[in-house]
Short mmCIF file of C-alpha atoms and ligand atoms in Angstrom, two decimals:
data_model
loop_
_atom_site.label_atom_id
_atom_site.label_comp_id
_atom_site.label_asym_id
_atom_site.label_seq_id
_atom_site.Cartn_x
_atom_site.Cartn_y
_atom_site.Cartn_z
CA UNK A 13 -43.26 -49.38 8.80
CA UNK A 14 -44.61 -45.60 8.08
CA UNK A 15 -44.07 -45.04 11.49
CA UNK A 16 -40.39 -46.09 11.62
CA UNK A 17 -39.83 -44.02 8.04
CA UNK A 18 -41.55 -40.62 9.77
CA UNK A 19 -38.94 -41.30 12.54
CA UNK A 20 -35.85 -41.69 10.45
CA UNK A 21 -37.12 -38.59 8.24
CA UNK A 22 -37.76 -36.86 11.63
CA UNK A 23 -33.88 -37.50 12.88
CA UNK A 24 -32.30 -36.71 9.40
CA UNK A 25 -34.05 -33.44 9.65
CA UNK A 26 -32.76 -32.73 13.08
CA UNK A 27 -28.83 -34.04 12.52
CA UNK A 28 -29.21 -31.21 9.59
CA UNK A 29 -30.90 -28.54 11.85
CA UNK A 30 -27.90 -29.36 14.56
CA UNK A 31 -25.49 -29.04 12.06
CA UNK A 32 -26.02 -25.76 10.77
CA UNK A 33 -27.00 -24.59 13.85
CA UNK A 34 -23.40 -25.74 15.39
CA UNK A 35 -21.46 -24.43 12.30
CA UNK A 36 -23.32 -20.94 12.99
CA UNK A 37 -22.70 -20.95 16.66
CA UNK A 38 -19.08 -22.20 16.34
CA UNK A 39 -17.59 -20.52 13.07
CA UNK A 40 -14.38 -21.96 13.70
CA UNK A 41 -14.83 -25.03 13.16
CA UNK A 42 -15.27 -23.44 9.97
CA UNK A 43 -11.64 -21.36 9.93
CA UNK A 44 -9.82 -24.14 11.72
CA UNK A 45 -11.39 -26.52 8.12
CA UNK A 46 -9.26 -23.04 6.08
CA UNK A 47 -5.81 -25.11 4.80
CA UNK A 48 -3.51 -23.04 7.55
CA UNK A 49 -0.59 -22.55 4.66
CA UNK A 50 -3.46 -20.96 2.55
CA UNK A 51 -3.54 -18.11 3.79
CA UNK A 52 -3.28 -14.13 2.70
CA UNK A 53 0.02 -13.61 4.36
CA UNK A 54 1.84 -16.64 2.96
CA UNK A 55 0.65 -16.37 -0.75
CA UNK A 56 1.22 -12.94 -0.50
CA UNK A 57 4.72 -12.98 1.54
CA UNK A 58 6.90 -12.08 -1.34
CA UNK A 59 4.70 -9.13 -2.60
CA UNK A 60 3.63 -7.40 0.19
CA UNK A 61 2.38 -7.17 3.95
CA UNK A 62 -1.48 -7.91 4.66
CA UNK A 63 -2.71 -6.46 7.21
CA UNK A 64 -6.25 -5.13 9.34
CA UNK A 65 -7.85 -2.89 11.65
CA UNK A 66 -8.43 -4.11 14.38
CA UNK A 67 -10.93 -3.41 17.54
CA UNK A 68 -10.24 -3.81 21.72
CA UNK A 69 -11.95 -6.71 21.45
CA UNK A 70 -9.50 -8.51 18.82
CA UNK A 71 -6.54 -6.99 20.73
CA UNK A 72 -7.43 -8.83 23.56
CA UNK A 73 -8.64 -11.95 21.96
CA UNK A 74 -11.72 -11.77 23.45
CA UNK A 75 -13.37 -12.86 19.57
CA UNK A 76 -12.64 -16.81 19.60
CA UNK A 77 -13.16 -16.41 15.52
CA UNK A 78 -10.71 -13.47 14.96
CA UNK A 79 -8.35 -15.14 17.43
CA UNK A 80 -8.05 -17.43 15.26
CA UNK A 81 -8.17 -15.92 12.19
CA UNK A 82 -6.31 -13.19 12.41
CA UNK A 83 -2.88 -14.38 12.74
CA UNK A 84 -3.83 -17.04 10.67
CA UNK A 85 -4.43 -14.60 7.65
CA UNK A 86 -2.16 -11.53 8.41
CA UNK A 87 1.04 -10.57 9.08
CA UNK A 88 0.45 -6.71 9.88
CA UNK A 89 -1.78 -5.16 12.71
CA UNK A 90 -2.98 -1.19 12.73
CA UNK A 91 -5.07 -0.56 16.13
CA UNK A 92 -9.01 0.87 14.17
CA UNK A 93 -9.56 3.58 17.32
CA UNK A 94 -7.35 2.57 20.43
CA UNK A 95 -4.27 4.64 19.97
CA UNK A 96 -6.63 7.57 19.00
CA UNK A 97 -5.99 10.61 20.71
CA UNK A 98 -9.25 10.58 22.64
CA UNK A 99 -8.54 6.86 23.90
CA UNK A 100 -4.76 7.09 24.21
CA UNK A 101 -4.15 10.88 25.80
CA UNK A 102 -7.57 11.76 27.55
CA UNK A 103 -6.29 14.59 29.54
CA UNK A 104 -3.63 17.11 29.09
CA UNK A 105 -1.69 15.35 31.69
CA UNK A 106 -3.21 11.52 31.58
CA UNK A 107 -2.23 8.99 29.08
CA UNK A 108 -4.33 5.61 29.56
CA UNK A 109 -1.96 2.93 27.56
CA UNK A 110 -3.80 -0.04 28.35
CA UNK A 111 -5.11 -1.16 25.31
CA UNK A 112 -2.22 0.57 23.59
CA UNK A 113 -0.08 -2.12 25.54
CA UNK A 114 -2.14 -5.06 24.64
CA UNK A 115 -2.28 -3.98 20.97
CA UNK A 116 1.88 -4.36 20.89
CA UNK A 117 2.36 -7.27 22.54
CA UNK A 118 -0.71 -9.07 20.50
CA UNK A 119 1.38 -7.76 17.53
CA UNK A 120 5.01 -8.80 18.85
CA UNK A 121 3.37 -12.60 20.25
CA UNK A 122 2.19 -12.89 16.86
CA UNK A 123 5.23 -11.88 15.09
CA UNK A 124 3.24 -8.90 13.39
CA UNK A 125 4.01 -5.60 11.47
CA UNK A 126 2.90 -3.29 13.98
CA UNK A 127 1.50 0.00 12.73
CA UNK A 128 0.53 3.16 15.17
CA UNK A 129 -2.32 4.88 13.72
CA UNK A 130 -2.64 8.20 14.16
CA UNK A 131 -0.38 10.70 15.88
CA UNK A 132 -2.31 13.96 14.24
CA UNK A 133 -5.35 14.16 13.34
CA UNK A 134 -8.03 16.68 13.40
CA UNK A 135 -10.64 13.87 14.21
CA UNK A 136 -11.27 11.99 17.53
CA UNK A 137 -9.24 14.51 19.58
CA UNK A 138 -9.70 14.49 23.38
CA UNK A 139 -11.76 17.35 24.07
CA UNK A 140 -9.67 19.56 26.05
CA UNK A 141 -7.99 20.17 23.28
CA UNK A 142 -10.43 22.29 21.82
CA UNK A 143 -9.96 25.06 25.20
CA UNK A 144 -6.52 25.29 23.83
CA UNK A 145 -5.96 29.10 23.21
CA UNK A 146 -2.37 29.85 22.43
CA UNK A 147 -0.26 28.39 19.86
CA UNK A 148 2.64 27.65 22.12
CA UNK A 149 0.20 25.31 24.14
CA UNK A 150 -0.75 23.80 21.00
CA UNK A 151 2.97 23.23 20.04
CA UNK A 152 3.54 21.80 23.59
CA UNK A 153 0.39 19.48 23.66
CA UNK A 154 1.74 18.15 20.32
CA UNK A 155 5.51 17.77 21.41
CA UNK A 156 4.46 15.83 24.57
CA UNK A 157 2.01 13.93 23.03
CA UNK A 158 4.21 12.51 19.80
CA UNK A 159 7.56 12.09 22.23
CA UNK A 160 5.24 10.38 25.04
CA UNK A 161 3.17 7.92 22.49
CA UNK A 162 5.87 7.28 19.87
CA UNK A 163 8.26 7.08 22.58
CA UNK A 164 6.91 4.89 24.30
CA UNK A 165 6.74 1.80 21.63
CA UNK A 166 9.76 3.25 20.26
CA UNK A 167 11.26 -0.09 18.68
CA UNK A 168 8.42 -1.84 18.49
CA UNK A 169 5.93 0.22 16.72
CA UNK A 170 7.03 -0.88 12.82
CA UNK A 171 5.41 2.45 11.56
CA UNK A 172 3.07 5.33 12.11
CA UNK A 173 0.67 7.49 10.39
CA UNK A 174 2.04 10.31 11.91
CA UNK A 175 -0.69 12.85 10.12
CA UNK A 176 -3.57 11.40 9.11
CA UNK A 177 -6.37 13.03 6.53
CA UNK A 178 -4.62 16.90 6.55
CA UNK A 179 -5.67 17.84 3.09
CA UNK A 180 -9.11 18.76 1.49
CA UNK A 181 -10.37 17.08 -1.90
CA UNK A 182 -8.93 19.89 -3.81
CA UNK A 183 -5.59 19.23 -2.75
CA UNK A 184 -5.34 22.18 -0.42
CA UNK A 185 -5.16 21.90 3.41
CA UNK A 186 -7.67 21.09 5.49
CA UNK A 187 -8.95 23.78 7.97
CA UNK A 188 -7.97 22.54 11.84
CA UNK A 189 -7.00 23.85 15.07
CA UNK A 190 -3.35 22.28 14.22
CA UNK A 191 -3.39 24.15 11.13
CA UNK A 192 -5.11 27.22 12.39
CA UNK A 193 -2.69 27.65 15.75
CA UNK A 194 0.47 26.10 14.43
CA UNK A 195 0.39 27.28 10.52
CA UNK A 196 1.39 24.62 7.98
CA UNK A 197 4.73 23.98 9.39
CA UNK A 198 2.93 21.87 11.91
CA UNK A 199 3.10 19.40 9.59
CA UNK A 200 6.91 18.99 9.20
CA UNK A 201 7.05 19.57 12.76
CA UNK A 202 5.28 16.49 14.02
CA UNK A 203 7.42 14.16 11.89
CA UNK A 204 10.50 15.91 12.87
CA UNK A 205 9.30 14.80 16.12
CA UNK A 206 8.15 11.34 15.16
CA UNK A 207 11.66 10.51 14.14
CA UNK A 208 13.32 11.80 17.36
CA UNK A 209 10.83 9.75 19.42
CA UNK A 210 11.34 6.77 17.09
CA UNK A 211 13.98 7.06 14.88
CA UNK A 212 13.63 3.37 14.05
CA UNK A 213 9.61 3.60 12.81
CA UNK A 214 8.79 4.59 9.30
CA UNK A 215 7.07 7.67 9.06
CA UNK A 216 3.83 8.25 6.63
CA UNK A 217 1.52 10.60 5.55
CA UNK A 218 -1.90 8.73 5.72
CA UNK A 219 -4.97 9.82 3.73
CA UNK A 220 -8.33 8.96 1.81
CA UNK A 221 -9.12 9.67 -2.15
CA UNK A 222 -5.37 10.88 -2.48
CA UNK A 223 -5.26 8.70 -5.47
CA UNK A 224 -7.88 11.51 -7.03
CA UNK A 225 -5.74 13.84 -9.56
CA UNK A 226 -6.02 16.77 -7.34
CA UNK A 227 -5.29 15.63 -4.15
CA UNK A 228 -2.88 13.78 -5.37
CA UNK A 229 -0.94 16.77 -6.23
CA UNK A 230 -1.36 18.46 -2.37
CA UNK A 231 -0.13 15.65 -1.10
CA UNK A 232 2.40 15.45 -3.45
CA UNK A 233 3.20 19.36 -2.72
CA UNK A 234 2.89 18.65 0.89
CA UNK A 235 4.98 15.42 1.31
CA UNK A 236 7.67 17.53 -1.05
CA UNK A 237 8.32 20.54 1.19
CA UNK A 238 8.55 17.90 4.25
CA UNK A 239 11.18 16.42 2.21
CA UNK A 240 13.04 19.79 0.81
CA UNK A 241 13.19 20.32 4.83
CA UNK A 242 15.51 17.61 5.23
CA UNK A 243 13.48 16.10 7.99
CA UNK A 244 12.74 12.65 7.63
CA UNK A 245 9.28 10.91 5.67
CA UNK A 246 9.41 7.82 4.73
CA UNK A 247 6.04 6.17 2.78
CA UNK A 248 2.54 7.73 1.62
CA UNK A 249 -0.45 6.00 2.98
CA UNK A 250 -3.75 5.41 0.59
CA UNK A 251 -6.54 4.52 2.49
CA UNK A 252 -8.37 2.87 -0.34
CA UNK A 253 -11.73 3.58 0.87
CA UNK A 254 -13.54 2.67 -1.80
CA UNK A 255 -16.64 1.02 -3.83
CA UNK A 256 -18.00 -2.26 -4.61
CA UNK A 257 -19.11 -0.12 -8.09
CA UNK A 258 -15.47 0.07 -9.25
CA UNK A 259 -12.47 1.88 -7.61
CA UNK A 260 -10.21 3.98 -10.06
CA UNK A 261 -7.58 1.78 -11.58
CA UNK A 262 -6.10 3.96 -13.79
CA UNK A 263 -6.33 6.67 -10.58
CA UNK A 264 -4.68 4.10 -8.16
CA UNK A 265 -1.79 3.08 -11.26
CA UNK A 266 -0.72 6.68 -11.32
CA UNK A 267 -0.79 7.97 -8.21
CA UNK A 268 1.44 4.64 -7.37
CA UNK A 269 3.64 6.00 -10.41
CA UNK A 270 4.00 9.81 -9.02
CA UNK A 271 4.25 8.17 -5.04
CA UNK A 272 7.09 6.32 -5.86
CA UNK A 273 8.53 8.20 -7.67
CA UNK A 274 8.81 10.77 -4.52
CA UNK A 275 11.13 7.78 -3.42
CA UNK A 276 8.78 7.09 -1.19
CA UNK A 277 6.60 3.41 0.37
CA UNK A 278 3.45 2.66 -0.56
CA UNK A 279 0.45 1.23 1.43
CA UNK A 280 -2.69 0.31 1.10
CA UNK A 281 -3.77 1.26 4.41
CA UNK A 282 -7.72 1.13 4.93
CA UNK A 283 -8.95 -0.88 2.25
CA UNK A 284 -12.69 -2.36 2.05
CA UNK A 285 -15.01 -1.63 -1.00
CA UNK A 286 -18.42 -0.67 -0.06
CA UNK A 287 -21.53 -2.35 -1.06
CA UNK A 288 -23.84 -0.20 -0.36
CA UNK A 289 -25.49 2.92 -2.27
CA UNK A 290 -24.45 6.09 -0.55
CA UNK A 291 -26.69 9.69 -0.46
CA UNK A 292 -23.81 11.62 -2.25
CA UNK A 293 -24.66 9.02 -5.38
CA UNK A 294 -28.12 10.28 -5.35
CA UNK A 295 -28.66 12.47 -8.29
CA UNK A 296 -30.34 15.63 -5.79
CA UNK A 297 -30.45 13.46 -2.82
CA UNK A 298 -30.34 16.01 0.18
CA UNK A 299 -27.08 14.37 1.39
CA UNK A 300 -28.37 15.94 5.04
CA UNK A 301 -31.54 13.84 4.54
CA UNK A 302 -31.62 11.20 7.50
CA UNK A 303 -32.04 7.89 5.38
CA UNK A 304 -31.70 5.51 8.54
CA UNK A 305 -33.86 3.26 8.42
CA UNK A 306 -34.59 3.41 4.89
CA UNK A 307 -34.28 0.27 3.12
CA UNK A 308 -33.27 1.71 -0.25
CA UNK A 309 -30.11 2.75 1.55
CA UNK A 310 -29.94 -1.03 3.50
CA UNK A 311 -31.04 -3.04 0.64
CA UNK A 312 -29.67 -6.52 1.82
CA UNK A 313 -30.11 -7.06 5.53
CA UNK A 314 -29.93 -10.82 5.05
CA UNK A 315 -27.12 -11.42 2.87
CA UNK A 316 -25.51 -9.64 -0.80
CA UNK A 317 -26.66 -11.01 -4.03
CA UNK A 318 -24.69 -13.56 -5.79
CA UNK A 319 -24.24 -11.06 -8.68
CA UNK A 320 -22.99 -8.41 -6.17
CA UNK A 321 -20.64 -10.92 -4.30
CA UNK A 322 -19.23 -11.57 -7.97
CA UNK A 323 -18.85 -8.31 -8.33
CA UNK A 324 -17.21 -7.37 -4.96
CA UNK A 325 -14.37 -10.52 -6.21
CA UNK A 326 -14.13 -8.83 -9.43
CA UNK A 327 -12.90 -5.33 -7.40
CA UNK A 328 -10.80 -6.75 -5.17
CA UNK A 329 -9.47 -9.33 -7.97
CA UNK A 330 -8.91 -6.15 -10.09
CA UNK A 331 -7.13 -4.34 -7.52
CA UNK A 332 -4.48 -7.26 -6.61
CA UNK A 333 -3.65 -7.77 -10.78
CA UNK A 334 -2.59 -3.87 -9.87
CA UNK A 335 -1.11 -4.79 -6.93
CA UNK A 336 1.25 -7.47 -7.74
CA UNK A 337 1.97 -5.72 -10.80
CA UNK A 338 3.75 -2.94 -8.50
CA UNK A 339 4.49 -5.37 -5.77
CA UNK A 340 8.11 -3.76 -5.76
CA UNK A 341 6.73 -0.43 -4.79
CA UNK A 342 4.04 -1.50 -2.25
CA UNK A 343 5.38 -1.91 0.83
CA UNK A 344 1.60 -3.51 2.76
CA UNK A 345 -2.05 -3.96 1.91
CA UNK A 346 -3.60 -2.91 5.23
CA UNK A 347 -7.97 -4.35 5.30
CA UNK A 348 -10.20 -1.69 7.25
CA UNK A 349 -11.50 -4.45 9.82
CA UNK A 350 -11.24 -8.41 9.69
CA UNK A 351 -14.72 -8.92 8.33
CA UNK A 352 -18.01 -7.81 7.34
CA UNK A 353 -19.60 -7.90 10.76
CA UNK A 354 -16.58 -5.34 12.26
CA UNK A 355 -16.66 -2.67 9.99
CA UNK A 356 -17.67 0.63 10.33
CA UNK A 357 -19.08 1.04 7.08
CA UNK A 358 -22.60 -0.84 8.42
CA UNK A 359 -22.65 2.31 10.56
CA UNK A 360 -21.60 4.93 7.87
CA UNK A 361 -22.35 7.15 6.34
CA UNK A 362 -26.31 5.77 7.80
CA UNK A 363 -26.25 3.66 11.02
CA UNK A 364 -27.75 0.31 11.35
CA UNK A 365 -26.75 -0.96 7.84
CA UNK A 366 -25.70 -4.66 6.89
CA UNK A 367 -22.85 -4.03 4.96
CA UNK A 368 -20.01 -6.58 3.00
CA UNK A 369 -16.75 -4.64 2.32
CA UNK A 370 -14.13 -7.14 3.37
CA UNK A 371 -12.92 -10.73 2.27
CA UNK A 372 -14.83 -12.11 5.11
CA UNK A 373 -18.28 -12.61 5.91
CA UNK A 374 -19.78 -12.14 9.62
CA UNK A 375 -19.41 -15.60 10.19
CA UNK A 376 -15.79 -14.61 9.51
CA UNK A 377 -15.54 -17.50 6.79
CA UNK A 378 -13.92 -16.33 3.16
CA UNK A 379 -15.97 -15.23 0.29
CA UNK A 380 -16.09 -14.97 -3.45
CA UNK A 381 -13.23 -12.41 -3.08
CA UNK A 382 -11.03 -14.22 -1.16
CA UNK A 383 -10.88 -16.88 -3.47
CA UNK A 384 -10.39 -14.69 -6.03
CA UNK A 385 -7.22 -12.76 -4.31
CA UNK A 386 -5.57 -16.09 -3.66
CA UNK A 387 -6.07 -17.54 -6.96
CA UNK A 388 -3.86 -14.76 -8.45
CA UNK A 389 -0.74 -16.21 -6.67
CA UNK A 390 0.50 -19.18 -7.55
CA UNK A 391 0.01 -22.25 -4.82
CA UNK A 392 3.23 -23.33 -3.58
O1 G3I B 21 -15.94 4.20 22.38
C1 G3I B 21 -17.23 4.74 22.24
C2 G3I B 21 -18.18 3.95 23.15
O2 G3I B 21 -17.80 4.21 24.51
C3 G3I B 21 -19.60 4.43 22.91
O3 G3I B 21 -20.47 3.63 23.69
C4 G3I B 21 -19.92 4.21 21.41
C5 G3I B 21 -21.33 4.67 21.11
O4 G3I B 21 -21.40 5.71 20.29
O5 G3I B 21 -18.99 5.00 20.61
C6 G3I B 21 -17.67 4.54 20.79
O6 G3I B 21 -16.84 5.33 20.04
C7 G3I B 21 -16.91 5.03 18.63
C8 G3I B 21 -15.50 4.60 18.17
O7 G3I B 21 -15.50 4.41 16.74
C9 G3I B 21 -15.08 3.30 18.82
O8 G3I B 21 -15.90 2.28 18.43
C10 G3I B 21 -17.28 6.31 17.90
O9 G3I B 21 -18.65 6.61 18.23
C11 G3I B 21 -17.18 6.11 16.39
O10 G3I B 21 -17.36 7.35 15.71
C12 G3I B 21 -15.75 5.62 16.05
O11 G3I B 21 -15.75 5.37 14.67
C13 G3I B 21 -14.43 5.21 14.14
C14 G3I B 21 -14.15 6.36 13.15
O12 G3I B 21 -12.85 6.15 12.56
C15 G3I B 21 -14.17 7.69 13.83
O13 G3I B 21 -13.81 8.67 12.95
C16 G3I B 21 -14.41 3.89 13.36
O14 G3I B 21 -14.57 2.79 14.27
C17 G3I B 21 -13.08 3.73 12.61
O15 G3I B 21 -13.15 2.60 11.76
C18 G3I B 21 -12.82 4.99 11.77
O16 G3I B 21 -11.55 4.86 11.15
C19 G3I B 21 -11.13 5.95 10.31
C20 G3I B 21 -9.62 6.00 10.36
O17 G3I B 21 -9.19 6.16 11.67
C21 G3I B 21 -9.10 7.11 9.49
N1 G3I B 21 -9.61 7.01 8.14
C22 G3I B 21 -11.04 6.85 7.98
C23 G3I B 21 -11.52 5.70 8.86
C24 G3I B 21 -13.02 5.53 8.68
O18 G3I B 21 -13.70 6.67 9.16
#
């Protein structure tokens, strides 16, 4: 009889083992048990787009998790690195549109928003770029490579950042060979030459803490003279990089107010909160200080704290209240990666970190905050 119990007990044991075991190894059987209609996009489909980032390896499916889930939850695409200057336009006279390609027709098969992200930007630039001496070169590497990339998906590209990140924190304008060889009117210039190459695409100025009083106002200043030029601008993008320890309502409210009132769209267009303690929110911490490794910078390598995944839903829950309440003046809410496993924020600011930004986890199944985002719509 004992024998025949420690058998039974022995075979419960491993059906549970197997189980979690096959759940881990096969997430989708956990997405494919997510109620298809529930999803981001449709509760969210008379507010505002949802979109992510995402990486070569989404674009060409070869995630059978984010193949699934990504169409599944969103209705906008922005590439994370492959239409980059250094991936897109590595020589002056080679352009390598592979992945480029894939991206739009992953985004058109799916029916997607499709965003272009970046056309200028003084990061990730090919380097022989940097041997360029005279301004006129500059001017003609720029000309050729906005008419040759926006061109190119002209009509199918929904929208670009056409500058990306051009402003310090203090509102003025950050130093760069564009700005340095071209002068400031590079700026109006490479929209005036995103709307020739796509006159179709919207047009935005994309950049991080611009919902901080003082940048606010360059950008505000900067998107202003593009406008009193007559050449053509269409939304502002907010990168909404911020923190699981509260991002700045009252910041984001009135920097939607001033946006709009520019008469300009509104997205969202990197969002994830981090989870994480950074150096810069050491009080003296030598921000230089190399804290890999340390585990008071990586302090949950095997999973957040209830209390911190209740408070990641309470950000993101926050944020959406603001959201919907401006739903009229926000054109998409763009996530920086499809979950916790993709984004870069486990490798920044300190590499090898375990970090849980997004609204799902590694095993790309919905958290606390998802929940919380789509009780704020009503089902249908
Ligand atoms: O492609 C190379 C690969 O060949 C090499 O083996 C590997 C090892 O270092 O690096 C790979 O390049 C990395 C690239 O991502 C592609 O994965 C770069 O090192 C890495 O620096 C780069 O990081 C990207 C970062 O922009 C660069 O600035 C992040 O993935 C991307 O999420 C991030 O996105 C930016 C937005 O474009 C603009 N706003 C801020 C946002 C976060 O920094």
């Amino acid at each position: 009889m004992k024998f025949f119990v420690r058998i039974r007990i022995l075979l419960t044991f491993t059906a549970i083992v197997f189980l979690q075991h096959s759940k881990a190894q096969n997430p989708s059987s956990v997405i494919k048990k997510t109620d298809k209609k529930a999803s981001l996009k449709n509760s969210f489909k008379n507010y505002f787009l949802i979109g992510a980032a995402i990486n070569a390896a989404q674009i060409e499916e070869k995630e059978p998790n984010a193949a699934i889930l990504i169409p599944q939850q969103f209705n906008s695409i922005t590439p994370e690195n492959i239409m980059k200057c250094e991936v897109i336009h590595p020589q002056w006279d080679k352009y390598n549109f592979d992945l480029a390609d894939k991206y739009v027709a992953y985004g058109k098969k799916n029916k997607m928003f499709i965003v272009g992200h970046t056309l200028v930007w003084h990061s990730q630039l090919s380097p022989f770029i940097n041997n360029i001496q005279s301004s006129d070169s500059l001017m003609m590497f720029m000309t050729n490579h906005i008419n040759t990339v926006a061109g190119r998906y002209a009509g199918k590209v929904n929208s670009w950042d056409v500058v990306n990140e051009a402003l310090n924190d203090d509102g003025t304008l950050r130093k760069s060979i564009f700005l340095e060889k071209l002068g400031e009117d590079y700026l109006r210039k490479a929209f005036e030459l995103a709307a020739k190459a796509d006159p179709k695409a919207e047009l935005y100025y994309n950049d991080y803490n611009i919902e901080q009083p003082k940048k606010r106002a360059g950008a505000i200043k900067l998107i202003k003279k593009i406008q009193a030029s007559g050449t053509k601008i269409d939304g502002v993008g907010i990168q909404a990089h911020w923190s699981i320890n509260g991002p700045p309502l009252q910041d984001i409210e009135n920097s939607i107010i001033e946006f709009s009132a520019l008469g300009l769209k509104i997205s969202f267009t990197e969002l994830d909160l981090t989870a994480l303690p950074n150096p810069w929110d050491l009080k003296g911490a030598d921000v230089n200080q190399n804290f890999e490794g340390s585990p008071f910078m990586n302090p949950y390598p095997n999973g957040l704290p209830d209390s911190l995944q209740r408070k990641l839903a309470k950000g993101y829950e926050d944020l959406f209240k603001l959201f919907i309440k401006y739903k009229n003046k926000i054109e998409r809410v763009t996530f920086w990666g499809v979950n916790d496993g993709q984004s870069w924020l486990n490798g920044w600011p300190i590499k090898g970190r375990t970090n849980y930004p997004l609204l799902f986890d590694s095993n790309f199944k919905p958290k606390l905050a998802y929940k919380k985002v789509m009780a704020l719509v009503p089902k249908k």
